[in-house]
Structure formats: C-alpha cells, structure tokens
Amino acid sequence: MALLWAPIAVIAQLPAGASPPGSHWIDRYFELETARLEASPLSEIPTAEAWEARRERLRQELRFMLGLDGFTSRPDLQASVSGTIPGQGFRVEKVVFQSLPGLYVTGNLFVPDNAPEPSPAILYVCGHAPVKHDGVSLGNKTAYHHHGAWFARNGYVCLTIDTLQLGEIEGIHHGTYREGRWWWNARGYTPAGVEAWNGIRALDYLESRPEVDSSRMGMTGRSGGGAYTWWVAALDERVRVAVPVAGITSLRNHVVDGCVEGHCDCMYPLNLYGWDFSAVAALTAPRPLLISNTDKDRIFPLDGVVRVYEEARRIYRLLDAEQNIGLNITEGPHKDTHELRVSAFSWFDRFLKDEAGTAPVTDPALPVFDPVALRVLESIPGDQRNTSIDESFVSAAPRPSPPANRAAFQQHRRTSLRNLRVSCFLGWRDAMDAPLAADVSAPIHTGEVQLQVLTFDTAQGLRLPVYLIRRSGDDWEAIRRVEAKVLLEEEWERFAEIYARSLPSSAESPEGAQATPEPPAAGTLLALLAPRGIGPSAWSSDDRVRTHIRRRFMLLGQTLDSMRLWDLRRATRALLEIEELPDCQIELGGEGVAAGLALYTALFEREIDSLRLSQLPHSHRQGPVFPNVLRYLDIPDAVSFVAHRIPVVLQVDDPSPWTVCRDTGDVLGWPADRLVVTGTGRTP
C-alpha cells in the first residue's frame, strides 16, 4: 500500500543503478507478447494449397504495413542520364528518376561492354554508408559501387540506387529513433515503405532498358539494403532471385534482445498484423533465395537469422522447392566482407545465368572510382519532396468538416469506428472480457480524506491501480458522482506531490501524515487512473530507454498510447465492478495527451456519462499516437462522435480547431450544453 500511494518517494530512494518498479514487468511483457506472435503464422500452414490461398492476403497485409496499399498506379519515371563514365569492360551511366512526382532516386547503372543483349540484371540497394565531399552528399551508392562494377565485369547490368536518408537528396530515416516523429506511427508512415517503393520503381526502370532481360532480374544488398531486398522480393515477383545480406532477423531479436536499438525506422514496417519476420522471407518462395549473414553480427544475430531460414524453408518444402533456398553464414562482424560477396555472386550465376558447376568466383569486388565522379545531380531540384515525403507518402484522412446531414454523419462515424478496430487497434489481441480480478484495498484516512486503491489485471503479470479519494464521512451509498481523471507523467507528479506528503510511512501509522489534501465535494468519488508506465509501473526516466520501449511496442503492432487506452478501458470496467458503488454519473477527464486518451475511452466505453478535457491536442500529430489513426480521422472527428452522445467540456487555449465540432452540432441539432469550449485553465 505504501508503494502504491507514495511511489515517487520510493523511486527517488532507489540505490544508484537500481531498476524502477515497472522495468522488470515491461521486459516480461515484451517477452510474452513476442512469444505469442511467434506461435502464430507459418507453422500452421499444412499444405502448398493452403499457402497459395494465404499468400496474397499476406502480401496485402505487407503492403498496408509499408504504406503501399494506396499505390494503384505508377507515374512516369521522368528518367534521365546526367553523364557516363567509362570503366574497364563496362560503362557507368549516372541515372535519376522520380518514383513519385518529386521523389527523386539517384543511381548508377553499370552496363557491360559487348555483352549479349538482353542480359540478366541486378538491382543493388545500399546500406547505411554516408559519403560526402565538401559537405555535399554523394549518395551511399558510391560506397557500394564495387558491387556494381563486379556485376558489370561479369555480364550483368546492375543498377545501384541511393536510399532516402543517405542519397544525394538527404531525407530522414530516424523519425522515431531520434527525431521524436511519433506521428509517423499515427500516419502509418515508415521510410521502409519509401525504400520498398523506390526498389519497385527501380525494377520498372531496368525493364525499360533494352540491355536488360526482364525475365532474369535479381536483387541484393546488405544491412539496410538487405532489408529493402526482403520487402521488394516479397511484393514483386519480377525479382527472380534474391540475396538479402544481413538485413533480417527474428522478431525476438529485435524486441526481446534489443536489436531494435541498433536500427533506424527504414528497417521496419509498422507491424500492425503482428508478423514474425520469417513471414516476409516466405513470401519469396518458391523463387531462389539465399539468406546470407556473418556469425558475429550483433544487430542481426545468428540465432534469429537461422530461425528465419528454418521457418521460410518449411514453406519452400511445401512448394517442393527446397533446392531454391540457401543459408550462407560466414565468419565475421556486421561488415561487407569478401566472403559474403562471393556467395552472392555465385548464387546469381547459378540461377540467373545457369552456370552452376563453373569455376568458383575469384575476381574480388574492389572500389574502382573516385566517389565524386559518381555523383548524379549538379544541384538539388527545386520540386524535390525527398526531405518532406513523410508528409504525403501515406494518404491522410480529409480534414474534419461538418457533415451534410445526419445520415452522412452516422455513416462517417460507423466507417471510422470500423477502421479503428480493424486497422488501428489490432494490438488489442486479448479479449476485453478477460477477468479483471478487481480488488479494493482497505481505506487510509488522512484529515477529511479517505484513500483506497482499486487494482485490476490489464495484461499478463500487470496489475494497475485506480486511486479512489472521497470524504471521510461519505460511505459508498453516499456517492452520486464519479470524477475520473487520467494521469500521465506530469499529472502523476502533481498528484503524488500532494498525496505522498500527506500519507504516513505505513498504513498503521496515520500520525506520520505531513499535510492534508483538500477533500472532494460531498457525494463525489475522485478516481485517478494511472495506465502502464506511470507511477508504480514506471519503467525508466532515461529518454533513450523510453524511446526504444516505444519502438518495441511498434514492432508488436501496438503503440504505447494504444495500450494505455486499453488500460483505461479496463480501468473503467474495474470501476463498474465495485459492488458497493451505486449507479452514478461518471465524468472522465484529462489534460493534454491524457485528455486524448480520455476522449477515446469514452468513444469505446458507453458507461462514461460526460467528459472534461483540458488542453486537448487538436491533432494526433501531437498525440495520443495510435497506429494508422490519421489515415481515417483526427481528434475533432472523435470529439464530434463522442459529443453526439454525451456532454463534452473543452478547456483550451485556442478554440478555433473546435469550430468544426460546433458546426457539426448545429447540423445535428445538439443541445447548447452538449459541447462547451471554454478558455484556458487546467482541469481541477
């Protein structure tokens, strides 16, 4: 009880280096969630026919998770060549095309001399290798040009393309990693989708070249390039042979073992459907696939790579194509080694040139050009969208606007709620009616205030508190109104500062109280809801640790906010299970992001009778962040949906974002007190 009521003091007294109270739970949570996702998928597919029936649905899910589901057409590439460089036995063309209008892709096309036309072709996608000269980015293609040179010397046309972040026009891969762009999750955006799309359009470009035999195109790359090879090969069967190098490992490695901390956002889809990554590998079947890695790679560990291979190999077996999948493990760290290259070259010779059994590859892939010579652009195009593509790559819902009539509003509300359930909150995989095991503690009295704690189960191994505060003279039968409030970090600190000081060091020593908080109004129960990561379940105050915990949620198809919303829904139901509490009005409130969580709790839980929200963000860009939510609606939509049913009071600095809600109320004939927008001030 003392820990529940005075957690700030308890945490402050932890020895140096000691873990906060919730840190062990969050580790256990990620372990259990990962184990659950590992248990689904490929092992349940019994036959080749079952796989064929499921494969297209999996591809559709992957397109959605990469933000590619809306890409139904392919605009003209507007391709051009800015110059040509002679090599020994080949030439290099400096190529640029637009995968979307204003989304530029720079690359080098290595074309062999005197090769029979059309020739097999390789799309090479690059890992993270910044190359600059006098402060100007030359593109990471220049760091990997030795691969293109080798392929061209050996009869392949090879297109090596830059990535978004490390290209000649420098975009961003690290939105959630270090830039605080959590709204990427709300928008359903990941730079992995851009890299996948650029790879698909690069195949379009290769097909347009007369030197290329489009029936013999392969794809490879290492590290980030290995990951992009996975996405494109899974989605586009024009990739006849794939060799992803050090670009994939198991979900367990990323979430439980912490490999997520070594990877930026371009390595991940927004994993809404809860995939283990072996499903990506399996989508290449039955086409030839060589999974290649070193044995001491810390960000693509060996055990996870082997697991991906074994899971994918099972699908190849079902398709009678086990001879088309290989696992190549060489000694070494996370590095572009000669041994890795030789295996890739041999694999392509075997499957694209039918040269199995020929002399082994001995020709090393070595740099041959000054990187400056491979630069494509003399200047950055004025219409480029590379630096802002996160704003437009995934289509957002239209700006909230008043409905034409009641029928239009009801249709919009029904469609939006359905989309929330099937495309935003699939991370709620446990049944909401799972037992709460709710329990109310014995009361503590301090002055005129009576304090109790309601605890309940929200996830396996996690019990969360609801702090119950009422006048000492009020028994349960006297309660007529519940004022429930969501506590996040700042609100928790204010609450704890008031109440922790007022409490004795133990429930048996009430004389130790230091201060007396103001009691609620007579007949009112104050219920303070602290979701996961707050107060007793706090896991860390270190910003870096907190960032990567949030990213782990993303890899499970969740966000921290979506699971806190789950907690608040469970807390609401736990309140209603208090047998002694009479039927009374429940008002829910919060401040800032907590206000957004309260809003959505009322959207899903119809037992909430009214809302009082302070400083509610006007967009999910500011939070709360739910997966994909901005594809379908924004916060003013949710306010209108809730206000159509119950009274809502907004205390805000700027009332203008809420004009659309008032206009909606005019169309629908809401009573005057249904939506009240007041001036600034914190929720009491």
XYZ file of C-alpha atoms in Angstrom:
684
model
C 0.000 0.000 0.000
C 2.806 2.424 0.835
C 4.372 1.770 -2.595
C 1.068 2.433 -4.326
C 0.484 5.704 -2.510
C 3.999 7.098 -2.364
C 5.790 5.745 -5.475
C 7.632 8.973 -6.271
C 9.329 8.904 -2.894
C 10.075 5.207 -3.204
C 11.605 5.612 -6.689
C 13.659 8.602 -5.550
C 15.202 6.469 -2.802
C 16.279 3.642 -5.118
C 20.027 2.909 -4.998
C 22.074 4.179 -7.934
C 21.617 1.894 -10.923
C 18.566 0.149 -9.486
C 15.671 -0.534 -11.858
C 12.375 1.379 -11.455
C 9.444 -0.766 -10.299
C 7.955 -1.286 -13.757
C 11.152 -2.133 -15.629
C 11.002 -5.867 -14.927
C 7.350 -6.004 -15.906
C 7.902 -4.295 -19.285
C 10.684 -6.760 -20.101
C 8.346 -9.628 -19.237
C 5.532 -8.081 -21.272
C 7.686 -7.881 -24.395
C 8.813 -11.471 -23.871
C 5.235 -12.747 -23.586
C 3.897 -10.686 -26.493
C 6.759 -11.816 -28.715
C 6.214 -15.463 -27.758
C 2.543 -15.156 -28.641
C 3.306 -13.764 -32.107
C 5.965 -16.426 -32.690
C 3.376 -19.111 -32.041
C 1.118 -17.992 -34.914
C 1.818 -17.986 -38.667
C 3.778 -20.302 -40.864
C 3.804 -23.474 -38.749
C 0.012 -23.625 -39.028
C 0.043 -23.840 -42.842
C -0.239 -27.565 -43.664
C -0.123 -27.737 -47.476
C 1.027 -25.947 -50.598
C -2.612 -25.230 -51.417
C -3.128 -23.595 -48.020
C -0.058 -21.438 -48.588
C -1.232 -20.363 -52.039
C -4.610 -19.428 -50.563
C -2.988 -17.297 -47.883
C -0.076 -15.747 -49.784
C -1.933 -12.899 -51.465
C -3.578 -11.879 -48.215
C -0.145 -11.739 -46.597
C 1.110 -9.569 -49.436
C -1.820 -7.222 -48.947
C -1.015 -7.000 -45.250
C 2.633 -6.218 -46.000
C 1.656 -3.511 -48.476
C -0.548 -1.944 -45.829
C 2.143 -2.114 -43.139
C 4.587 -0.402 -45.529
C 2.040 2.258 -46.502
C 1.859 0.988 -50.097
C -1.781 -0.114 -50.171
C -2.884 3.094 -51.898
C -0.350 2.843 -54.730
C -2.582 1.729 -57.579
C -0.737 3.473 -60.428
C 2.839 4.177 -61.407
C 3.503 7.673 -62.765
C 6.061 8.233 -65.490
C 9.579 7.902 -64.134
C 10.855 11.045 -65.872
C 14.188 9.209 -66.082
C 17.335 10.859 -67.394
C 21.063 10.245 -67.602
C 23.292 13.126 -66.499
C 26.582 11.624 -67.649
C 28.583 8.498 -68.484
C 31.884 7.213 -67.093
C 33.982 4.567 -68.873
C 35.186 1.594 -66.847
C 37.218 -1.470 -67.643
C 34.836 -3.666 -69.608
C 31.760 -1.600 -68.767
C 30.348 1.910 -68.585
C 28.557 3.714 -65.763
C 25.537 5.874 -66.509
C 24.544 8.446 -63.885
C 20.793 7.945 -63.639
C 17.991 9.825 -61.923
C 14.271 9.060 -61.961
C 11.194 10.031 -59.941
C 9.464 7.143 -58.208
C 6.646 9.604 -57.465
C 6.464 13.180 -58.717
C 9.165 14.998 -56.777
C 10.535 11.858 -55.083
C 13.915 11.572 -56.751
C 16.021 8.412 -56.885
C 19.655 8.785 -57.882
C 21.678 5.815 -59.029
C 24.497 4.425 -61.106
C 23.749 1.990 -63.923
C 26.646 -0.350 -64.680
C 26.366 -1.695 -68.259
C 28.801 -4.356 -69.530
C 30.602 -3.858 -72.836
C 29.991 -6.373 -75.599
C 27.562 -8.459 -73.521
C 24.809 -10.305 -75.361
C 21.574 -8.359 -75.230
C 19.354 -8.611 -73.398
C 21.419 -9.523 -70.309
C 20.500 -10.507 -66.771
C 20.185 -7.569 -64.394
C 20.755 -6.892 -60.709
C 19.148 -4.223 -58.566
C 21.611 -3.388 -55.789
C 20.206 -1.487 -52.796
C 22.583 0.123 -50.346
C 23.101 0.000 -46.625
C 23.840 2.929 -44.347
C 27.074 4.496 -45.565
C 27.238 8.312 -45.558
C 29.583 9.649 -48.245
C 30.162 13.402 -48.503
C 32.616 15.704 -50.251
C 32.941 19.306 -49.119
C 29.703 18.895 -47.192
C 27.780 17.629 -50.242
C 26.216 14.172 -50.103
C 27.391 11.906 -52.933
C 24.950 9.141 -52.013
C 25.618 5.772 -50.424
C 25.648 4.205 -53.891
C 29.214 5.475 -54.143
C 30.244 3.430 -51.085
C 28.862 0.266 -52.693
C 29.889 0.845 -56.300
C 32.367 -2.061 -56.185
C 29.382 -4.431 -56.283
C 28.021 -2.837 -59.467
C 31.459 -2.908 -61.059
C 31.840 -6.636 -60.359
C 28.430 -7.479 -61.792
C 29.128 -5.468 -64.956
C 32.532 -7.084 -65.446
C 30.772 -10.442 -65.280
C 27.993 -9.811 -67.770
C 25.213 -8.279 -65.643
C 23.528 -4.928 -65.963
C 23.490 -3.544 -62.417
C 21.547 -0.559 -61.095
C 22.780 0.681 -57.710
C 20.404 3.212 -56.121
C 20.672 5.630 -53.225
C 18.467 5.452 -50.158
C 16.216 8.219 -48.915
C 18.344 9.362 -45.975
C 21.794 8.848 -47.427
C 21.141 9.791 -51.041
C 22.179 12.903 -52.870
C 18.969 14.499 -51.552
C 19.041 13.716 -47.847
C 15.713 12.659 -46.351
C 15.087 11.104 -42.931
C 15.153 7.510 -41.715
C 15.338 8.240 -37.965
C 11.897 9.726 -37.275
C 11.078 7.755 -34.126
C 14.681 6.774 -33.421
C 15.879 10.289 -32.623
C 13.649 12.956 -34.178
C 10.569 12.487 -31.985
C 8.310 11.997 -35.015
C 5.954 9.608 -33.278
C 3.215 10.875 -35.562
C 4.787 8.598 -38.206
C 3.035 5.738 -36.359
C -0.252 7.650 -36.353
C 0.071 8.354 -40.067
C 1.014 4.759 -40.886
C 4.284 6.016 -42.370
C 7.631 4.265 -42.356
C 10.643 5.048 -44.566
C 10.794 1.288 -45.172
C 7.801 1.889 -47.443
C 9.661 4.553 -49.403
C 12.650 2.246 -49.858
C 10.377 -0.593 -50.989
C 8.588 1.670 -53.469
C 11.855 3.069 -54.823
C 13.043 -0.507 -55.351
C 9.862 -1.455 -57.210
C 10.208 1.619 -59.436
C 13.885 0.803 -60.000
C 12.730 -2.541 -61.431
C 10.417 -0.539 -63.717
C 13.442 1.424 -64.883
C 15.504 -1.709 -65.506
C 12.641 -3.183 -67.538
C 12.687 -0.073 -69.739
C 16.323 -0.596 -70.719
C 16.939 -2.540 -73.950
C 20.085 -4.075 -72.428
C 18.016 -5.890 -69.750
C 16.325 -9.267 -69.915
C 13.370 -8.554 -67.605
C 12.768 -12.270 -67.066
C 16.196 -12.517 -65.386
C 16.291 -9.780 -62.764
C 17.759 -10.306 -59.300
C 18.097 -8.146 -56.219
C 20.593 -7.872 -53.399
C 22.001 -5.509 -50.817
C 23.374 -5.623 -47.304
C 22.238 -4.263 -43.938
C 19.570 -1.702 -44.825
C 19.863 -2.902 -48.417
C 19.259 -6.441 -47.194
C 16.012 -5.301 -45.560
C 14.853 -3.492 -48.706
C 15.624 -6.624 -50.705
C 13.246 -8.509 -48.423
C 10.377 -6.050 -48.926
C 10.684 -5.841 -52.695
C 11.262 -9.554 -53.274
C 8.233 -10.349 -51.087
C 5.975 -7.970 -53.033
C 7.268 -8.097 -56.613
C 7.795 -11.394 -58.428
C 9.906 -9.705 -61.074
C 12.717 -10.305 -58.565
C 13.502 -13.766 -59.842
C 16.470 -14.329 -57.482
C 17.134 -12.615 -54.138
C 20.177 -12.437 -51.880
C 19.430 -10.281 -48.826
C 22.632 -9.878 -46.808
C 22.475 -9.025 -43.088
C 19.053 -7.489 -43.455
C 16.658 -9.602 -41.421
C 16.410 -11.487 -38.187
C 13.639 -12.663 -35.891
C 11.105 -10.525 -34.061
C 12.546 -11.896 -30.814
C 15.986 -10.493 -31.603
C 14.542 -7.056 -32.210
C 12.051 -6.841 -29.335
C 13.404 -9.072 -26.559
C 17.128 -8.993 -27.265
C 17.183 -5.275 -28.039
C 18.375 -5.221 -31.648
C 15.780 -2.506 -32.311
C 18.168 -0.107 -30.590
C 20.665 -0.568 -33.417
C 18.221 0.082 -36.268
C 16.507 3.146 -37.659
C 12.922 3.207 -38.938
C 13.732 2.182 -42.510
C 14.233 -1.372 -41.243
C 10.645 -1.882 -40.127
C 7.085 -1.905 -41.370
C 4.508 -0.698 -38.866
C 3.805 -4.258 -37.741
C 0.024 -3.963 -37.313
C -0.661 -7.623 -38.101
C 1.897 -8.897 -35.619
C 4.234 -10.697 -38.006
C 7.366 -12.528 -37.120
C 9.764 -11.617 -39.911
C 10.035 -15.140 -41.269
C 6.709 -14.417 -42.995
C 8.486 -11.822 -45.155
C 11.087 -14.383 -46.151
C 8.446 -16.978 -47.006
C 6.758 -14.619 -49.485
C 9.761 -15.044 -51.804
C 9.020 -18.768 -52.209
C 9.461 -20.645 -54.475
C 11.906 -18.244 -56.169
C 15.622 -18.718 -55.397
C 16.562 -17.095 -52.091
C 19.936 -17.046 -50.354
C 19.867 -15.758 -46.775
C 23.356 -14.514 -46.058
C 24.915 -13.277 -42.815
C 28.029 -13.297 -40.673
C 28.161 -15.226 -37.412
C 29.141 -12.341 -35.118
C 26.713 -9.708 -36.364
C 25.352 -8.003 -33.231
C 22.376 -6.330 -34.932
C 21.398 -9.415 -36.967
C 22.214 -12.224 -34.501
C 22.878 -15.708 -35.766
C 20.101 -17.465 -33.825
C 17.425 -15.184 -35.296
C 18.795 -15.498 -38.829
C 18.716 -19.289 -38.551
C 15.146 -19.177 -37.202
C 14.023 -17.068 -40.180
C 15.698 -19.539 -42.538
C 14.108 -22.597 -40.886
C 10.625 -21.059 -40.928
C 10.923 -19.999 -44.568
C 12.441 -23.345 -45.586
C 9.286 -25.083 -44.379
C 7.245 -23.159 -46.958
C 9.799 -23.957 -49.666
C 9.414 -27.635 -48.747
C 5.639 -27.413 -49.093
C 6.170 -25.998 -52.587
C 8.699 -28.711 -53.465
C 11.339 -26.004 -53.923
C 13.740 -26.604 -51.043
C 16.615 -26.586 -53.507
C 15.866 -22.888 -54.099
C 16.567 -21.670 -50.570
C 20.014 -21.434 -49.047
C 21.659 -20.248 -45.845
C 25.134 -18.767 -46.090
C 26.907 -17.985 -42.810
C 30.464 -16.698 -42.889
C 32.758 -15.666 -40.065
C 32.893 -12.018 -39.101
C 31.075 -8.958 -37.705
C 28.450 -6.727 -39.335
C 30.595 -5.878 -42.345
C 30.601 -6.065 -46.144
C 33.090 -8.923 -46.430
C 34.588 -10.595 -49.487
C 33.214 -13.965 -48.373
C 29.645 -12.637 -48.325
C 30.063 -11.129 -51.793
C 31.465 -14.312 -53.323
C 28.479 -16.354 -52.153
C 26.042 -13.807 -53.580
C 27.840 -13.683 -56.916
C 27.843 -17.487 -57.165
C 24.122 -17.661 -56.330
C 23.218 -15.245 -59.118
C 25.446 -17.059 -61.602
C 23.699 -20.283 -60.686
C 20.110 -19.071 -61.012
C 20.227 -16.157 -63.453
C 22.901 -17.494 -65.814
C 22.520 -21.231 -65.182
C 26.227 -21.530 -64.517
C 26.212 -23.952 -61.595
C 29.347 -26.032 -61.564
C 31.524 -23.467 -63.357
C 34.789 -22.221 -61.889
C 34.445 -20.596 -58.442
C 34.338 -16.817 -58.171
C 37.830 -15.477 -57.572
C 37.502 -11.977 -59.038
C 37.285 -9.644 -55.995
C 34.844 -6.741 -55.859
C 37.033 -3.705 -55.225
C 36.369 0.049 -55.500
C 37.487 1.472 -58.852
C 36.099 5.043 -58.948
C 36.532 8.266 -57.051
C 33.110 8.710 -55.369
C 32.912 12.304 -56.634
C 32.837 11.016 -60.207
C 29.664 9.001 -59.496
C 27.575 11.965 -58.336
C 24.432 12.328 -60.456
C 22.967 15.757 -59.635
C 24.710 19.078 -60.093
C 22.122 20.715 -57.847
C 19.084 19.737 -55.804
C 15.849 20.007 -57.847
C 13.539 22.724 -56.589
C 10.492 20.439 -56.697
C 12.050 17.630 -54.635
C 9.893 16.006 -51.951
C 12.556 13.681 -50.555
C 13.015 15.843 -47.467
C 9.279 16.019 -46.748
C 7.961 12.749 -48.174
C 6.773 11.645 -44.734
C 4.051 14.294 -45.035
C 2.488 12.822 -48.176
C 3.653 9.246 -48.824
C 0.686 7.730 -46.970
C -2.638 9.388 -47.693
C -4.266 11.035 -44.703
C -7.954 11.383 -43.958
C -9.537 14.616 -45.196
C -9.539 17.500 -42.735
C -12.527 17.256 -40.403
C -15.540 19.095 -41.776
C -19.222 19.375 -40.791
C -21.450 16.648 -42.252
C -24.025 17.432 -44.907
C -26.741 15.849 -42.768
C -27.388 13.331 -40.012
C -27.153 10.328 -42.342
C -23.724 11.428 -43.598
C -22.524 11.859 -40.009
C -23.744 8.412 -38.969
C -22.078 6.803 -41.976
C -18.784 8.588 -41.261
C -18.955 7.529 -37.617
C -19.702 3.866 -38.424
C -16.940 3.682 -41.026
C -14.426 5.385 -38.746
C -15.138 3.093 -35.804
C -14.795 0.050 -38.021
C -11.474 1.325 -39.362
C -10.234 1.956 -35.830
C -10.995 -1.620 -34.850
C -9.527 -3.368 -37.904
C -6.649 -1.051 -38.862
C -5.562 0.743 -35.690
C -6.199 -1.397 -32.618
C -5.370 -4.926 -33.701
C -2.770 -4.808 -30.927
C -5.685 -5.403 -28.546
C -5.406 -9.119 -29.219
C -6.618 -10.213 -25.790
C -10.362 -10.361 -25.221
C -11.654 -7.270 -23.433
C -13.868 -9.513 -21.296
C -10.857 -11.320 -19.761
C -11.208 -11.421 -15.948
C -10.251 -8.166 -14.235
C -9.690 -9.716 -10.790
C -10.530 -6.280 -9.371
C -9.853 -5.676 -5.697
C -10.273 -2.622 -3.428
C -7.854 -2.055 -0.544
C -8.771 -1.119 2.997
C -9.095 2.653 3.449
C -6.485 5.048 4.791
C -7.724 8.227 6.475
C -5.815 11.484 6.434
C -7.668 14.513 7.692
C -11.030 14.695 5.954
C -9.904 12.428 3.111
C -10.387 8.701 2.762
C -7.993 6.924 0.363
C -8.287 3.499 -1.252
C -6.696 1.689 -4.178
C -8.614 -0.343 -6.758
C -6.277 -2.760 -8.542
C -7.070 -4.834 -11.617
C -5.405 -7.004 -14.265
C -4.766 -5.321 -17.599
C -2.142 -7.624 -19.160
C -0.450 -10.809 -18.081
C 1.566 -10.046 -14.975
C 0.499 -6.392 -14.715
C -1.971 -5.069 -12.153
C -2.673 -1.374 -12.381
C -4.084 0.995 -9.770
C -7.039 3.335 -9.698
C -6.704 5.722 -6.759
C -10.047 6.338 -5.014
C -10.459 9.506 -2.951
C -13.571 10.616 -1.051
C -14.593 12.499 2.039
C -14.045 10.526 5.217
C -17.687 10.892 6.137
C -19.017 9.570 2.826
C -19.806 5.887 2.723
C -20.278 4.156 -0.635
C -24.030 4.689 -0.607
C -23.477 8.454 -0.427
C -21.578 8.576 -3.718
C -23.621 10.134 -6.518
C -20.864 11.178 -8.913
C -17.503 9.786 -10.009
C -14.913 12.225 -11.311
C -12.335 10.046 -13.054
C -9.108 11.520 -14.348
C -6.309 10.061 -16.463
C -2.823 10.588 -15.039
C 0.242 10.706 -17.284
C 3.723 11.817 -16.203
C 3.119 15.482 -15.318
C -0.302 14.878 -13.803
C 1.099 11.955 -11.817
C 3.848 14.109 -10.352
C 1.335 16.762 -9.250
C -0.894 14.123 -7.696
C 1.973 12.317 -5.975
C 3.405 15.557 -4.608
C 0.102 16.347 -2.920
C -0.795 12.901 -1.634
C 2.590 11.316 -0.918
C 3.383 14.143 1.519
C 0.059 13.676 3.240
C 0.498 9.972 3.900
C 2.070 8.164 6.804
C 5.052 5.942 6.161
C 2.726 2.986 6.612
C -0.994 2.419 6.833
C -0.626 1.580 10.530
C 0.910 4.967 11.454
C -1.556 7.694 10.492
C 0.162 10.092 12.879
C 3.033 10.377 10.377
C 0.970 12.362 7.844
C 2.635 15.648 6.899
C -0.139 17.543 5.103
C -3.859 17.305 4.456
C -5.168 17.447 0.859
C -8.478 19.099 0.092
C -11.344 16.579 0.095
C -13.635 16.157 -2.915
C -17.139 17.579 -2.799
C -19.645 15.674 -0.723
C -21.065 12.703 -2.583
C -18.184 12.691 -5.099
C -15.639 9.942 -5.638
C -12.389 11.059 -7.255
C -10.872 8.193 -9.289
C -7.345 8.695 -10.612
C -6.338 6.298 -13.397
C -2.630 5.585 -13.897
C -2.018 3.463 -17.044
C 1.118 1.430 -17.732
C 4.433 3.223 -17.380
C 3.063 5.702 -14.844
C 3.774 5.755 -11.102
C 4.102 2.238 -9.660
C 4.537 0.722 -13.152
C 7.077 3.320 -14.382
C 9.937 1.663 -16.240
C 12.597 4.326 -16.758
C 13.320 8.028 -16.660
C 16.074 7.692 -19.274
C 14.945 9.242 -22.572
C 16.835 6.761 -24.726
C 15.386 3.757 -22.894
C 11.887 5.213 -23.125
C 12.309 5.848 -26.860
C 13.227 2.252 -27.598
C 10.466 0.904 -25.369
C 8.020 2.878 -27.515
C 9.630 1.458 -30.647
C 9.264 -2.087 -29.289
C 5.524 -1.500 -28.956
C 5.551 -0.507 -32.644
C 7.163 -3.829 -33.586
C 4.325 -5.668 -31.830
C 1.671 -3.849 -33.865
C 0.893 -1.544 -30.952
C 1.861 1.881 -29.663
C 2.346 2.895 -26.071
C -0.735 5.118 -26.328
C -2.912 2.410 -27.876
C -2.075 0.075 -24.989
C -2.616 2.821 -22.422
C -6.040 3.259 -23.970
C -6.556 -0.459 -23.435
C -5.591 0.048 -19.769
C -8.112 2.876 -19.371
C -10.899 0.817 -20.864
C -10.065 -1.938 -18.382
C -9.893 0.594 -15.534
C -13.351 1.906 -16.440
C -14.775 -1.594 -16.282
C -12.990 -2.272 -12.996
C -14.668 0.802 -11.503
C -18.038 -0.534 -12.533
C -17.258 -3.837 -10.776
C -17.062 -2.202 -7.326
C -20.108 -3.828 -5.755
C -20.607 -1.105 -3.135
C -20.550 1.733 -5.675
C -24.105 2.790 -6.534
C -25.273 3.622 -10.022
C -23.962 7.144 -10.532
C -22.748 9.606 -13.145
C -19.160 9.100 -14.372
C -17.238 12.088 -15.718
C -13.858 11.324 -17.254
C -11.141 13.913 -17.770
C -7.504 14.502 -18.515
C -5.006 17.073 -19.643
C -3.001 17.190 -22.866
C -2.379 13.710 -24.290
C -4.222 12.278 -21.267
C -7.277 14.215 -22.471
C -6.977 12.456 -25.831
C -6.851 9.086 -24.095
C -9.915 10.014 -22.055
C -11.728 11.031 -25.253
C -11.130 7.663 -26.904
C -12.010 5.787 -23.727
C -15.439 7.430 -23.899
C -15.653 6.607 -27.601
C -15.393 2.894 -26.798
C -16.901 2.733 -23.284
C -20.505 3.860 -23.266
C -20.708 3.896 -19.454
C -18.874 7.250 -19.456
C -21.525 9.964 -18.988
C -19.535 13.147 -19.666
C -16.037 14.420 -20.496
C -13.997 17.359 -19.166
C -10.850 17.747 -21.242
C -8.097 20.310 -20.727
C -5.652 21.342 -23.463
C -6.820 18.538 -25.744
C -4.430 18.305 -28.732
C -6.189 19.297 -31.941
C -4.435 16.557 -33.931
C -2.988 13.114 -33.387
C 0.280 14.558 -34.644
C 0.664 15.858 -31.088
C -0.805 12.707 -29.553
C -2.161 10.394 -28.496
C -0.463 8.225 -31.106
C -2.472 5.243 -32.305
C -1.342 3.074 -35.254
C -2.653 4.416 -38.581
C -5.300 6.622 -36.979
C -4.570 9.641 -39.205
C -5.432 7.555 -42.243
C -9.059 7.646 -41.116
C -9.833 10.527 -38.766
C -8.389 13.162 -36.472
C -9.216 14.341 -32.977
C -12.008 16.810 -33.939
C -13.809 13.879 -35.602
C -13.555 11.873 -32.378
C -14.833 14.849 -30.351
C -17.895 15.058 -32.597
C -18.501 11.309 -32.378
C -18.472 11.428 -28.567
C -20.321 14.764 -28.208
C -23.155 13.343 -30.284
C -23.816 11.028 -27.325
C -22.645 12.778 -24.122
C -21.721 16.299 -22.898
C -18.121 17.380 -23.561
C -16.343 20.355 -21.986
C -13.099 21.500 -23.641
C -10.763 23.853 -21.757
C -8.328 25.080 -24.425
C -6.057 27.983 -25.308
C -7.261 28.226 -28.911
C -10.915 27.440 -29.673
C -10.552 27.657 -33.472
C -9.745 23.942 -34.126
C -13.042 23.047 -32.482
C -15.254 25.250 -34.666
C -15.865 22.232 -36.908
C -17.289 20.347 -33.911
C -19.637 23.222 -33.093
C -20.720 23.390 -36.733
C -21.352 19.645 -36.651
C -23.530 20.176 -33.596
C -25.531 22.813 -35.455
C -26.182 20.383 -38.315
C -27.209 17.625 -35.902
C -29.218 19.815 -33.541
C -27.208 19.248 -30.368
C -28.450 20.993 -27.201
C -26.443 24.067 -26.159
C -24.624 22.268 -23.334
C -23.587 19.237 -25.407
C -20.233 20.783 -26.421
C -18.817 23.629 -24.332
C -15.496 25.218 -25.310
C -14.052 27.414 -22.563
C -10.893 29.493 -22.112
C -7.555 28.422 -20.711
C -7.081 26.732 -17.401
C -6.059 23.360 -16.037
C -8.621 20.773 -15.173
C -9.090 20.929 -11.385
